[in-house]
mmCIF file of C-alpha atoms and ligand atoms in Angstrom:
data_model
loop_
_atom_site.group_PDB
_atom_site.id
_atom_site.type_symbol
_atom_site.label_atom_id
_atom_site.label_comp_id
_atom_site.label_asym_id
_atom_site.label_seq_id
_atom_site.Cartn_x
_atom_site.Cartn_y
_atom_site.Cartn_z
ATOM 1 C CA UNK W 1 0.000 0.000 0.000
ATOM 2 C CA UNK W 2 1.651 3.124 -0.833
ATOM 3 C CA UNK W 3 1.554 6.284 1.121
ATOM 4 C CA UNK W 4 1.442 9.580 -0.191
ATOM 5 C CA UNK W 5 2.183 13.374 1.292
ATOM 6 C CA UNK W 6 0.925 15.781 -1.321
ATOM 7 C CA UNK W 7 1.906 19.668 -0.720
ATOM 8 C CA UNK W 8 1.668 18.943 3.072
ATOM 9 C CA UNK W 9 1.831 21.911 5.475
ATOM 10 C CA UNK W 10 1.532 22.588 8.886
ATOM 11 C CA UNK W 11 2.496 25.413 11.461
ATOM 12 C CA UNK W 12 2.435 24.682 15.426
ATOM 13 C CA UNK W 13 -0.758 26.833 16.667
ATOM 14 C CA UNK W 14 0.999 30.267 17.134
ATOM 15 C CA UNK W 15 4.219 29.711 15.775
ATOM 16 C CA UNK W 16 5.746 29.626 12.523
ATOM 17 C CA UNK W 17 7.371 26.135 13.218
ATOM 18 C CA UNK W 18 6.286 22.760 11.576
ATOM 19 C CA UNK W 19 7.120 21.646 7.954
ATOM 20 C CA UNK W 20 6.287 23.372 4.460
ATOM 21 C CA UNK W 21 4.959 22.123 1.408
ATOM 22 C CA UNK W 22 6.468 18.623 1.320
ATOM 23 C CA UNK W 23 5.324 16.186 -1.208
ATOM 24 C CA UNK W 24 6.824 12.723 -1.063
ATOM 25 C CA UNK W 25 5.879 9.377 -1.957
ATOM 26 C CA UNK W 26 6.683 5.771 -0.263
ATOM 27 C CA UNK W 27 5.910 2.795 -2.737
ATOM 28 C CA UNK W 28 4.310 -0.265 -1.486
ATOM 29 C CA UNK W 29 7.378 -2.443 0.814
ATOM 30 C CA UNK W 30 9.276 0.267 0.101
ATOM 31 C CA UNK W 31 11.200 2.091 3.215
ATOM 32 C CA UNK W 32 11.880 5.351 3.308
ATOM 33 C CA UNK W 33 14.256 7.196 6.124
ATOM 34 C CA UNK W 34 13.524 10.695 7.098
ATOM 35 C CA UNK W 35 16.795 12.568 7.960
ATOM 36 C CA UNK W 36 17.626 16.010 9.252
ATOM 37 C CA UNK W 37 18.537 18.159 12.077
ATOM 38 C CA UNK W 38 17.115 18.274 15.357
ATOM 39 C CA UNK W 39 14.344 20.834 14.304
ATOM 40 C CA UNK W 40 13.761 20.255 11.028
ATOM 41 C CA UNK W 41 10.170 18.347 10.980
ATOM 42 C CA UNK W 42 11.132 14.762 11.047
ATOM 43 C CA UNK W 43 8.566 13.716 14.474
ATOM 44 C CA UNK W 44 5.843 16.744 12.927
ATOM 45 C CA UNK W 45 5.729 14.444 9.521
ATOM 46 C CA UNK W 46 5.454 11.544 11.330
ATOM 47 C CA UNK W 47 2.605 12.798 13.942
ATOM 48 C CA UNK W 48 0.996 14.048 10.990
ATOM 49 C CA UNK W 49 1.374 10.481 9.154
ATOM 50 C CA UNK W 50 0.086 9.296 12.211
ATOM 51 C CA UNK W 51 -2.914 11.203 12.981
ATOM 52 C CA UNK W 52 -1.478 12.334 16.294
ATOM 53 C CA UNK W 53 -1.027 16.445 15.213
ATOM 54 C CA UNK W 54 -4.142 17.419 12.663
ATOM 55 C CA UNK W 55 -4.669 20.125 11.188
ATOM 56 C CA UNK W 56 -2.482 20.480 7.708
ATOM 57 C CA UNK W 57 -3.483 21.653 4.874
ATOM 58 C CA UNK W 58 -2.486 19.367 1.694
ATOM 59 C CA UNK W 59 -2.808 15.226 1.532
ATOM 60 C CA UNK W 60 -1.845 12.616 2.910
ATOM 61 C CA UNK W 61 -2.934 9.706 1.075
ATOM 62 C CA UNK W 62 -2.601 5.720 2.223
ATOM 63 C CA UNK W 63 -3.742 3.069 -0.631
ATOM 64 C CA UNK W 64 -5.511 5.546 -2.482
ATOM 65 C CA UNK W 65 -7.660 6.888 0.797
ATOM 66 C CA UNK W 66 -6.915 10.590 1.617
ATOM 67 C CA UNK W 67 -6.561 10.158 5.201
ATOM 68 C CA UNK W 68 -6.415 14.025 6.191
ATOM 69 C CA UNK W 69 -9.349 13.978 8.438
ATOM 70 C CA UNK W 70 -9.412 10.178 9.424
ATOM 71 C CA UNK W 71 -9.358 9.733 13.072
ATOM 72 C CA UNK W 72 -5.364 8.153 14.520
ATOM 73 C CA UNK W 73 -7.320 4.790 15.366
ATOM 74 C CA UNK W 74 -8.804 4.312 11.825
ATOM 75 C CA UNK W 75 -5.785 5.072 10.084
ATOM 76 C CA UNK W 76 -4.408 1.317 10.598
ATOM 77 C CA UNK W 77 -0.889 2.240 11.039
ATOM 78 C CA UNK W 78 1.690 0.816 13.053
ATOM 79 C CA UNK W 79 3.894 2.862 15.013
ATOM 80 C CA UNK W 80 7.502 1.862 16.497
ATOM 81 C CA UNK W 81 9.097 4.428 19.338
ATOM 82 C CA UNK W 82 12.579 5.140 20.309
ATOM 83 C CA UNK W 83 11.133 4.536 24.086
ATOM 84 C CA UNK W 84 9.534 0.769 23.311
ATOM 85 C CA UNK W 85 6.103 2.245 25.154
ATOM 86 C CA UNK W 86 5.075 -1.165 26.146
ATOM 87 C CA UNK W 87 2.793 -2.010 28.334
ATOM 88 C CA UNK W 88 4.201 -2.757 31.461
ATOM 89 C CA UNK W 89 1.923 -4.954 33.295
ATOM 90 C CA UNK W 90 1.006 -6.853 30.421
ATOM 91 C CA UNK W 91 3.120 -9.774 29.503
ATOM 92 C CA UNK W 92 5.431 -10.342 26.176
ATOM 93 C CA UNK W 93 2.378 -12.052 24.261
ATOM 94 C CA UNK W 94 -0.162 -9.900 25.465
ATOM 95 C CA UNK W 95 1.668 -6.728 24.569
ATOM 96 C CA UNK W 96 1.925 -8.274 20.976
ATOM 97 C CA UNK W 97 -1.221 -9.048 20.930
ATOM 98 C CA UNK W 98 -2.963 -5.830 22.052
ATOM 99 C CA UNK W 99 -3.907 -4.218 18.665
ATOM 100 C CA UNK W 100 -5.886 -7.452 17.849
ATOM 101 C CA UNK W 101 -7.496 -7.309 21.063
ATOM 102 C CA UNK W 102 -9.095 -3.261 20.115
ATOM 103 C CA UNK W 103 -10.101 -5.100 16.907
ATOM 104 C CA UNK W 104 -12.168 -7.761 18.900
ATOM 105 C CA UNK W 105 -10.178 -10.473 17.090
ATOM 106 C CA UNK W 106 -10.739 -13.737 19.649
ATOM 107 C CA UNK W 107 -8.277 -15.194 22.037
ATOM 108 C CA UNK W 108 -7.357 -17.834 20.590
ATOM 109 C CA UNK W 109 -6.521 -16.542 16.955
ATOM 110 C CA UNK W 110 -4.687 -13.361 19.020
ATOM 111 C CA UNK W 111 -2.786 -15.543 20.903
ATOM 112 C CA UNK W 112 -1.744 -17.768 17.950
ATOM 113 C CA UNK W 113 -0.875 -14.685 15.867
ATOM 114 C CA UNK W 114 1.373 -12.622 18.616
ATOM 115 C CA UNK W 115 3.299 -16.225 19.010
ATOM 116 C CA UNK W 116 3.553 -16.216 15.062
ATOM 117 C CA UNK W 117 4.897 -12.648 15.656
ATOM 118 C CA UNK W 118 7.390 -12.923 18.289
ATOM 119 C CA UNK W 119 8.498 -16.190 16.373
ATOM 120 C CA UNK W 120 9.746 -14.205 13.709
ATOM 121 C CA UNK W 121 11.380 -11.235 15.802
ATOM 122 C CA UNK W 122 13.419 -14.366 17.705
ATOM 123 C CA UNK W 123 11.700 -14.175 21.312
ATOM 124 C CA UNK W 124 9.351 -17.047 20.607
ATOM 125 C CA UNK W 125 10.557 -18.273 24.008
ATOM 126 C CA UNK W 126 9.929 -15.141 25.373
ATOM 127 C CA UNK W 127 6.444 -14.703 25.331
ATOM 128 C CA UNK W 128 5.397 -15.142 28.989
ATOM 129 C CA UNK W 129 8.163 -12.954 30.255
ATOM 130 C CA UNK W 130 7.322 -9.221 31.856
ATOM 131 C CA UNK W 131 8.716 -6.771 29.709
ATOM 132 C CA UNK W 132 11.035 -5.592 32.299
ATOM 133 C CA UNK W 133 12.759 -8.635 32.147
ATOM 134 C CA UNK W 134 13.889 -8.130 28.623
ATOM 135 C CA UNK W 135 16.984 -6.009 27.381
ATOM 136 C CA UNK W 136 16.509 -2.837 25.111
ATOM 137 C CA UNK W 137 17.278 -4.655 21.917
ATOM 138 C CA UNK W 138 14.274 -7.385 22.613
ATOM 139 C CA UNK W 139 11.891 -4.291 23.829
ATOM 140 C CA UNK W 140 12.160 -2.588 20.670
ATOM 141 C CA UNK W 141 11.570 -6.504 18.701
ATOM 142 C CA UNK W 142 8.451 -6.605 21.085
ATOM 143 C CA UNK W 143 7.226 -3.475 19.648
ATOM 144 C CA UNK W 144 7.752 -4.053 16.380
ATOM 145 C CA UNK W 145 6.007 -7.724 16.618
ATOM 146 C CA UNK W 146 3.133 -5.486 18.561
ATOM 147 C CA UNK W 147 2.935 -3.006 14.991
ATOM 148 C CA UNK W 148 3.013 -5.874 12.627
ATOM 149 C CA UNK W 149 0.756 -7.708 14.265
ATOM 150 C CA UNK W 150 -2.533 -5.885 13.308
ATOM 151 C CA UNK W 151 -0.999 -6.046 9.797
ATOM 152 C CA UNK W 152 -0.859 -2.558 9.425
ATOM 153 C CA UNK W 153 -1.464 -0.166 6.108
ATOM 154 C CA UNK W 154 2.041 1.443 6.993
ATOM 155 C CA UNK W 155 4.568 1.028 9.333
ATOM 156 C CA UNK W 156 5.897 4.529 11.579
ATOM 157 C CA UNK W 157 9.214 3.593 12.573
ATOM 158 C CA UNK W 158 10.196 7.173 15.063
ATOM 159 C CA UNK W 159 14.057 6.423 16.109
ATOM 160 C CA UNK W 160 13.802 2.411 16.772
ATOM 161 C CA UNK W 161 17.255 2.254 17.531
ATOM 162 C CA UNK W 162 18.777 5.752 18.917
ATOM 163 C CA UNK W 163 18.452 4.024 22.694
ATOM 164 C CA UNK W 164 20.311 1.357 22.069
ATOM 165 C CA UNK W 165 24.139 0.122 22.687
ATOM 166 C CA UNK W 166 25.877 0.587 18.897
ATOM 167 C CA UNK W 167 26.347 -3.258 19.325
ATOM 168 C CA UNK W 168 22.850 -4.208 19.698
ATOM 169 C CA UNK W 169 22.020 -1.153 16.950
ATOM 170 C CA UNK W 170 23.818 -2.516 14.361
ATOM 171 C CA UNK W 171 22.629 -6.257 14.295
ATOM 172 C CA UNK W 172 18.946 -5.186 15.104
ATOM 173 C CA UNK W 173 18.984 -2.383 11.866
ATOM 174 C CA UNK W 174 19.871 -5.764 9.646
ATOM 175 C CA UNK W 175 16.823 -7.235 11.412
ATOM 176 C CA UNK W 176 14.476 -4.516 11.698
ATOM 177 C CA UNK W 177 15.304 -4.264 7.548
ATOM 178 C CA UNK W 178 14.702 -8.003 6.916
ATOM 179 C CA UNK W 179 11.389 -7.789 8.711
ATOM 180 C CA UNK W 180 10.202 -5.006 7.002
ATOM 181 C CA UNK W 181 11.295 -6.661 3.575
ATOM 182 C CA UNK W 182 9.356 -9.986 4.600
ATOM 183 C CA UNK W 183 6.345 -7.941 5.632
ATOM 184 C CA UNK W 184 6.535 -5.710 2.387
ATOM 185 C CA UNK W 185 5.640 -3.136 4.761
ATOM 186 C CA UNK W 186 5.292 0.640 3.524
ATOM 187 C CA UNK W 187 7.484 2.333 5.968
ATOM 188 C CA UNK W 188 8.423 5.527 7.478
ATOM 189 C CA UNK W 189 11.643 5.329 9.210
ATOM 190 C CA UNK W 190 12.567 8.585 11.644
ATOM 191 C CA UNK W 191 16.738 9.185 12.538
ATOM 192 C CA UNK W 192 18.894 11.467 13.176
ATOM 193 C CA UNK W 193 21.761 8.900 12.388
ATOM 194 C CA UNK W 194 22.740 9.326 8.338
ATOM 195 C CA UNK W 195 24.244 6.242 8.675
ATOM 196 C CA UNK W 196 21.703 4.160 9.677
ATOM 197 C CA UNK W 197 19.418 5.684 7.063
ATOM 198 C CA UNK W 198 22.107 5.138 4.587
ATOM 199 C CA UNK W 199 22.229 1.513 5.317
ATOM 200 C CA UNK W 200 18.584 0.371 5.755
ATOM 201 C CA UNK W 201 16.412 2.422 3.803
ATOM 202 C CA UNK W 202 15.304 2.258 0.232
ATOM 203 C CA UNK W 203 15.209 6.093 -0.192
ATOM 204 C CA UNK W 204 16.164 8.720 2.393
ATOM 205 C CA UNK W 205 14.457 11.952 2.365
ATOM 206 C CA UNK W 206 16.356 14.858 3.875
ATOM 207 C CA UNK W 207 14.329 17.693 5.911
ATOM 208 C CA UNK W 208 15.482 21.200 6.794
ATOM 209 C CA UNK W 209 13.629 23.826 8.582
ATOM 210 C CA UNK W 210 10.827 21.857 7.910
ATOM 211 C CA UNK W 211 11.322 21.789 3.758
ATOM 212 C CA UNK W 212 12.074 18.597 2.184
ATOM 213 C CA UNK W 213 15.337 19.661 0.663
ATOM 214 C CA UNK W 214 15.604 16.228 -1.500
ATOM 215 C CA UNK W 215 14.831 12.405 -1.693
ATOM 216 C CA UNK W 216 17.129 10.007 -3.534
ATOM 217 C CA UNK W 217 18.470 6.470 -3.317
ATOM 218 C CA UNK W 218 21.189 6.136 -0.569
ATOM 219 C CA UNK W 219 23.741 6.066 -3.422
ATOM 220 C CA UNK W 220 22.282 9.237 -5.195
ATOM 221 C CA UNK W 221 21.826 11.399 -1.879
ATOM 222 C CA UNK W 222 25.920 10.644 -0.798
ATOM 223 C CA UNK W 223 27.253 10.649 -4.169
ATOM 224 C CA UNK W 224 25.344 13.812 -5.894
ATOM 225 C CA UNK W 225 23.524 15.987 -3.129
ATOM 226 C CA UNK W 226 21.393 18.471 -4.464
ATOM 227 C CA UNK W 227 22.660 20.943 -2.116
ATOM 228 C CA UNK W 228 25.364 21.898 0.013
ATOM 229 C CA UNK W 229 23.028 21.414 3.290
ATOM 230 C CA UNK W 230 22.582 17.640 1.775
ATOM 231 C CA UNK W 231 26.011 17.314 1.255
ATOM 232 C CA UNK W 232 27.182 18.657 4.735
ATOM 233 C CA UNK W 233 24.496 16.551 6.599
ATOM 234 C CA UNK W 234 25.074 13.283 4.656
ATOM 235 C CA UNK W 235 28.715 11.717 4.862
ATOM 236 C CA UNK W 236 32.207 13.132 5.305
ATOM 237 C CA UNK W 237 33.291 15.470 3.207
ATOM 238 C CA UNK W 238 35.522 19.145 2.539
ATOM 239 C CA UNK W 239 33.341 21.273 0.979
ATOM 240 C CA UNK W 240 35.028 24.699 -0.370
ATOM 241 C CA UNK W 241 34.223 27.962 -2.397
ATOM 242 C CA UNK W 242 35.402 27.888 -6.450
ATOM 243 C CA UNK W 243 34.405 29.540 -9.224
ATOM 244 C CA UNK W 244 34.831 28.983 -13.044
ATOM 245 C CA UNK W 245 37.620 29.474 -14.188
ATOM 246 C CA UNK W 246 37.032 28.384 -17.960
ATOM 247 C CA UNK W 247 35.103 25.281 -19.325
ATOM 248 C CA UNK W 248 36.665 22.337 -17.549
ATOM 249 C CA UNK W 249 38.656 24.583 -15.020
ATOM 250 C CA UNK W 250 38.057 25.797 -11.505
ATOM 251 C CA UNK W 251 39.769 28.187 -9.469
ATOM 252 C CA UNK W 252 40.362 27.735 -5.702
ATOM 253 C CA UNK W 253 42.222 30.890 -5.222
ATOM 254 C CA UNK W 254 45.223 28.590 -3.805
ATOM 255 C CA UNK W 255 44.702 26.291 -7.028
ATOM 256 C CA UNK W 256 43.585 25.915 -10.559
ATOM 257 C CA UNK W 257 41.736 22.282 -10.857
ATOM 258 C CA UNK W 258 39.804 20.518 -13.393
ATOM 259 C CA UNK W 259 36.650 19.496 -13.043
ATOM 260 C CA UNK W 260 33.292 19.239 -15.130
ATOM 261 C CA UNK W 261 32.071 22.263 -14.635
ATOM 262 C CA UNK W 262 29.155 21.442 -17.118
ATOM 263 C CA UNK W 263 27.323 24.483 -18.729
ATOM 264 C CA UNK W 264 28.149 26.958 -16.267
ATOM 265 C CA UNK W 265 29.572 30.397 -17.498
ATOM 266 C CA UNK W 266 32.901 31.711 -16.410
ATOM 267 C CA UNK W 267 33.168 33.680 -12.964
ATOM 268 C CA UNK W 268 30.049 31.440 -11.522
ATOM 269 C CA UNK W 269 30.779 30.393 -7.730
ATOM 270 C CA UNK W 270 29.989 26.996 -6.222
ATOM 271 C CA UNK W 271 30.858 25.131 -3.842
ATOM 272 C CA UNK W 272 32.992 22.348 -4.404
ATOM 273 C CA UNK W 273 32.196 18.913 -2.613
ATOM 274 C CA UNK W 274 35.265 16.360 -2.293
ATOM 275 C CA UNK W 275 34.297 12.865 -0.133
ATOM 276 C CA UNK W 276 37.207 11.494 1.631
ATOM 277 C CA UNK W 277 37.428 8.102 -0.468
ATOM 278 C CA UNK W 278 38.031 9.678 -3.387
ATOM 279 C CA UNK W 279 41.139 11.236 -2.120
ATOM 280 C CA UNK W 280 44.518 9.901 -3.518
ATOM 281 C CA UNK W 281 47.442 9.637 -1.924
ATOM 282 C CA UNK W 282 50.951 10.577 -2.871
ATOM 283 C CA UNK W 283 49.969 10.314 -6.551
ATOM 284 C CA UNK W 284 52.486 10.310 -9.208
ATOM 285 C CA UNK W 285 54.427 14.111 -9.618
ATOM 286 C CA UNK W 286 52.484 14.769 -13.173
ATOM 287 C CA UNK W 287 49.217 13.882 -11.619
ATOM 288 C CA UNK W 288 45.668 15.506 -12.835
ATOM 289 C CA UNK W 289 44.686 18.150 -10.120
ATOM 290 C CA UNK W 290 47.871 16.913 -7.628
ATOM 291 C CA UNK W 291 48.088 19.035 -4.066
ATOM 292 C CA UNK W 292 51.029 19.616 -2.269
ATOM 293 C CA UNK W 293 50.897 19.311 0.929
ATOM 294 C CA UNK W 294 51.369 18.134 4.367
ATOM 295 C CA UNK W 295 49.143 15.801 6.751
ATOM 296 C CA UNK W 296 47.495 16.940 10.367
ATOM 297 C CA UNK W 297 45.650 15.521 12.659
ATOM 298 C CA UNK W 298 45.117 11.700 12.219
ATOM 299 C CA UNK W 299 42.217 8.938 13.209
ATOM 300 C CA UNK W 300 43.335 5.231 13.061
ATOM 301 C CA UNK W 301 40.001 3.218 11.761
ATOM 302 C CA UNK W 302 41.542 -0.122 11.494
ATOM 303 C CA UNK W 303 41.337 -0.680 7.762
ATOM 304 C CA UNK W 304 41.741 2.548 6.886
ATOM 305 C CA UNK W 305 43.338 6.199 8.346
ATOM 306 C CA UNK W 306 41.326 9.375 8.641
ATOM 307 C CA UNK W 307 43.516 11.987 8.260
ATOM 308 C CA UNK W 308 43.508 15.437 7.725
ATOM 309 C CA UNK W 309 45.602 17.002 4.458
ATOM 310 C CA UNK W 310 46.537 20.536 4.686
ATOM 311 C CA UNK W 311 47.327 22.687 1.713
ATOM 312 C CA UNK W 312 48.877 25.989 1.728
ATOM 313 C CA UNK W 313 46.153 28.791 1.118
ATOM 314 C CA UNK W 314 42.739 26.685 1.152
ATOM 315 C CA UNK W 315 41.798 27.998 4.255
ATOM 316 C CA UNK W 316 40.888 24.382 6.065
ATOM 317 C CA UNK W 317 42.483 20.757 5.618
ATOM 318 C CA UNK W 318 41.055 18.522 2.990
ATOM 319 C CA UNK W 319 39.308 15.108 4.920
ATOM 320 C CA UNK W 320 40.922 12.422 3.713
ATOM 321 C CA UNK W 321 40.485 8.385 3.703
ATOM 322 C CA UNK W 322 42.805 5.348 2.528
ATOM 323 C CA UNK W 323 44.802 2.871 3.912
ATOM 324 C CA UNK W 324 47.735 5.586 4.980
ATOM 325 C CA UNK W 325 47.717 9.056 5.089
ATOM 326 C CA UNK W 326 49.739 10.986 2.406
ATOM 327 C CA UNK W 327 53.106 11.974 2.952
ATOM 328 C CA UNK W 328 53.397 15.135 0.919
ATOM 329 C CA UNK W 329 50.674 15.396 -2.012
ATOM 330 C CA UNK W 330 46.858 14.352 -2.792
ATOM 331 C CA UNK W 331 45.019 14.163 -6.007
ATOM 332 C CA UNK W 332 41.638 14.269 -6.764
ATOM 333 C CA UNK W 333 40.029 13.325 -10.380
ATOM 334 C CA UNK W 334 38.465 15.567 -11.889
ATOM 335 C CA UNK W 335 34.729 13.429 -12.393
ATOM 336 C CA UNK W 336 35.184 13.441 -7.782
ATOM 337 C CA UNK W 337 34.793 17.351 -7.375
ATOM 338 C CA UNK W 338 31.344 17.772 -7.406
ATOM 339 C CA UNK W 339 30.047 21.186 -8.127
ATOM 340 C CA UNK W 340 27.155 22.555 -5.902
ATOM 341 C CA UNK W 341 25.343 25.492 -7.294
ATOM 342 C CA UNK W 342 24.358 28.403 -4.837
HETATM 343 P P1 ADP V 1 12.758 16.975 14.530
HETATM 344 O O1 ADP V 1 11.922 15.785 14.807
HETATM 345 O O2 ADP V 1 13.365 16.985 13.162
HETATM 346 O O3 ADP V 1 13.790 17.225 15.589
HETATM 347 P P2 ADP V 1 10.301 18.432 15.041
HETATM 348 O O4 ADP V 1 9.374 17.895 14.034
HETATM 349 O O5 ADP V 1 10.178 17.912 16.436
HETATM 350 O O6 ADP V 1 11.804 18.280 14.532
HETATM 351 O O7 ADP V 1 10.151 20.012 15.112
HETATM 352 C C1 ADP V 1 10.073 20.840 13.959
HETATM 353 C C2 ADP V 1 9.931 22.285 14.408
HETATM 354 O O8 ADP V 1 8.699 22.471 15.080
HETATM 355 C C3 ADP V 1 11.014 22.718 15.376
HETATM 356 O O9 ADP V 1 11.326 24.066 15.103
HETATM 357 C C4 ADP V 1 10.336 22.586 16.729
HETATM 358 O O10 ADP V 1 10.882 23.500 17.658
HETATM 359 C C5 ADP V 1 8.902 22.918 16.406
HETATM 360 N N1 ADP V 1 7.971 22.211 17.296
HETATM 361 C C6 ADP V 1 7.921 20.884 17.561
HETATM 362 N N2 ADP V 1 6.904 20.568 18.386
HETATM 363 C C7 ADP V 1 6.277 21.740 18.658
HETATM 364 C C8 ADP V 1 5.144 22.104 19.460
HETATM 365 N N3 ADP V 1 4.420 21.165 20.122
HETATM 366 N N4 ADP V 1 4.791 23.420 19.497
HETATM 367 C C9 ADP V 1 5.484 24.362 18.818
HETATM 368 N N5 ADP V 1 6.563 24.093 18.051
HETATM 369 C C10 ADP V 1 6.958 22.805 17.969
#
């Protein structure tokens, strides 16, 4: 079922906070993270999705059915929280099986359906337990059982994983994915982590002051941001003011460089966008676009060295990856400066 925001707006009674004209579209089973800063709009889009904040103007549309004015309890959607919110005093099983039990579906078929559930989020052994007696990670497989249970016309996923260890995090995204995919669940997912969005989601859509400043693949959004705010917030990267110099050519003011510069007359400024893999060390002295330089501060990652790469008169180092840090030059190829329009 696919779920559609068309031209949705909203302001916070009194205030001119809340999120702008944003049209997006998830495709049936498809998942699709929302990114941003703190403040941009990502929990007013999903309240709105929701049904919990009313009041937009635009439409949001679930398989077809403009659900605008429909009531949070009719809009059949299942919502995951950073905090679990599970019931306390309500066993593993019954928690799971609480949506059914609002729809009057019968004991028995409840019961069999929450063990189904919590079967396939790995605590079918756990369903008598208290809540309490579960760790984080199985909390927030409890409440995702609990959404998926009442099979729901989209799934809300608000933070799922933000308080958790990074070693439970990273084995229960892979999960949390693989569900989702088995469920070919429409799905919202909520984080402030780029990397996690990166990694599980379909398409990421990234918000700013409460406009959606562009959905893309994962690959698209890293490798050609629409705008420098995209680029800054998703990734590593040096980002630094050029202009044309002549078709082909940029100047840095401490450099000439090629680059495709595409259509763009001579004198225009950008910004120019360089992502730390695509930074070569020590190339060979008649190199395209070779720095000289020297190497700052540096981050051991195992497999590979962060490092920073100063060069005289660009004003900040270049951020550099590979498996060791350049001794006295970089290059980078022309086709890996990407050029970001004003
Ligand atoms: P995010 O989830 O991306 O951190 P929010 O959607 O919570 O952002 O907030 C978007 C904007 O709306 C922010 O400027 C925030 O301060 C404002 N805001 C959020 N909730 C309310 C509220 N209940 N009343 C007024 N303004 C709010």
């Amino acid at each position: 079922m696919s779920l559609l925001l068309d031209s949705v707006s909203y302001n916070y009674p009194g205030s001119t906070h809340g999120l702008h004209d944003v049209s997006l579209d998830v495709r049936t089973g498809e998942l699709v993270a929302v990114i941003g800063p703190s403040g941009s709009g990502k929990s007013t889009l999903l309240k709105l999705v929701a049904g919990l904040e009313t009041g937009h103007t635009g439409r949001i549309v679930l398989g077809g059915d403009d659900m605008s004015r429909t009531p949070v309890h009719q809009r059949h959607i299942g919502m995951v929280f950073q905090s679990y919110a599970l019931f306390p005093h309500l066993s593993v099983l019954d928690n799971v099986a609480y949506g059914l039990k609002l729809r009057k579906v019968d004991t028995a078929e409840r019961r069999q359906r929450a063990q189904e559930l919590l079967d396939i989020v790995g605590l079918g052994d756990f369903a008598q337990r208290a809540t309490a007696q579960l760790s984080g990670g199985q909390q927030q497989r409890v409440a995702l059982a609990r959404a998926l249970a009442i099979d729901p016309r989209a799934l809300l996923l608000d933070e799922p994983l933000s308080a958790l260890d990074a070693s439970v995090r990273g084995h229960l995204r892979d999960q949390i994915r693989s569900i989702q995919q088995r469920f070919n669940a429409t799905t919202l997912l909520v984080t402030h982590d780029q990397e996690e969005a990166l990694v599980m989601a379909d398409r990421v859509a990234m918000l700013k002051d409460g406009r959606l400043l562009q959905i893309a693949t994962p690959r698209e959004i890293y490798e050609h941001p629409a705008s420098r705010a995209v680029a800054e917030f998703v990734g590593l990267s040096t980002i630094l003011p050029a202009k044309v110099a002549a078709p082909g050519r940029l100047d840095m003011g401490f450099a000439e460089l090629f680059a495709e510069t595409g259509t763009r007359p001579f004198g225009t400024a950008v910004h120019v966008l360089v992502r730390p893999e695509h930074i070569q060390p020590d190339p060979a002295p008649d190199s395209v676009n070779r720095l000289a330089g020297r190497t700052g501060a540096q981050r051991y990652l195992g497999a590979l060295t962060r490092y920073d790469f100063d060069v005289a008169g660009a004003g900040k180092p270049f951020l550099a990856e590979s498996a060791a840090p350049a001794a006295e030059a970089i290059a980078i190829a022309p086709e890996h400066l990407r050029l970001l329009d004003h």
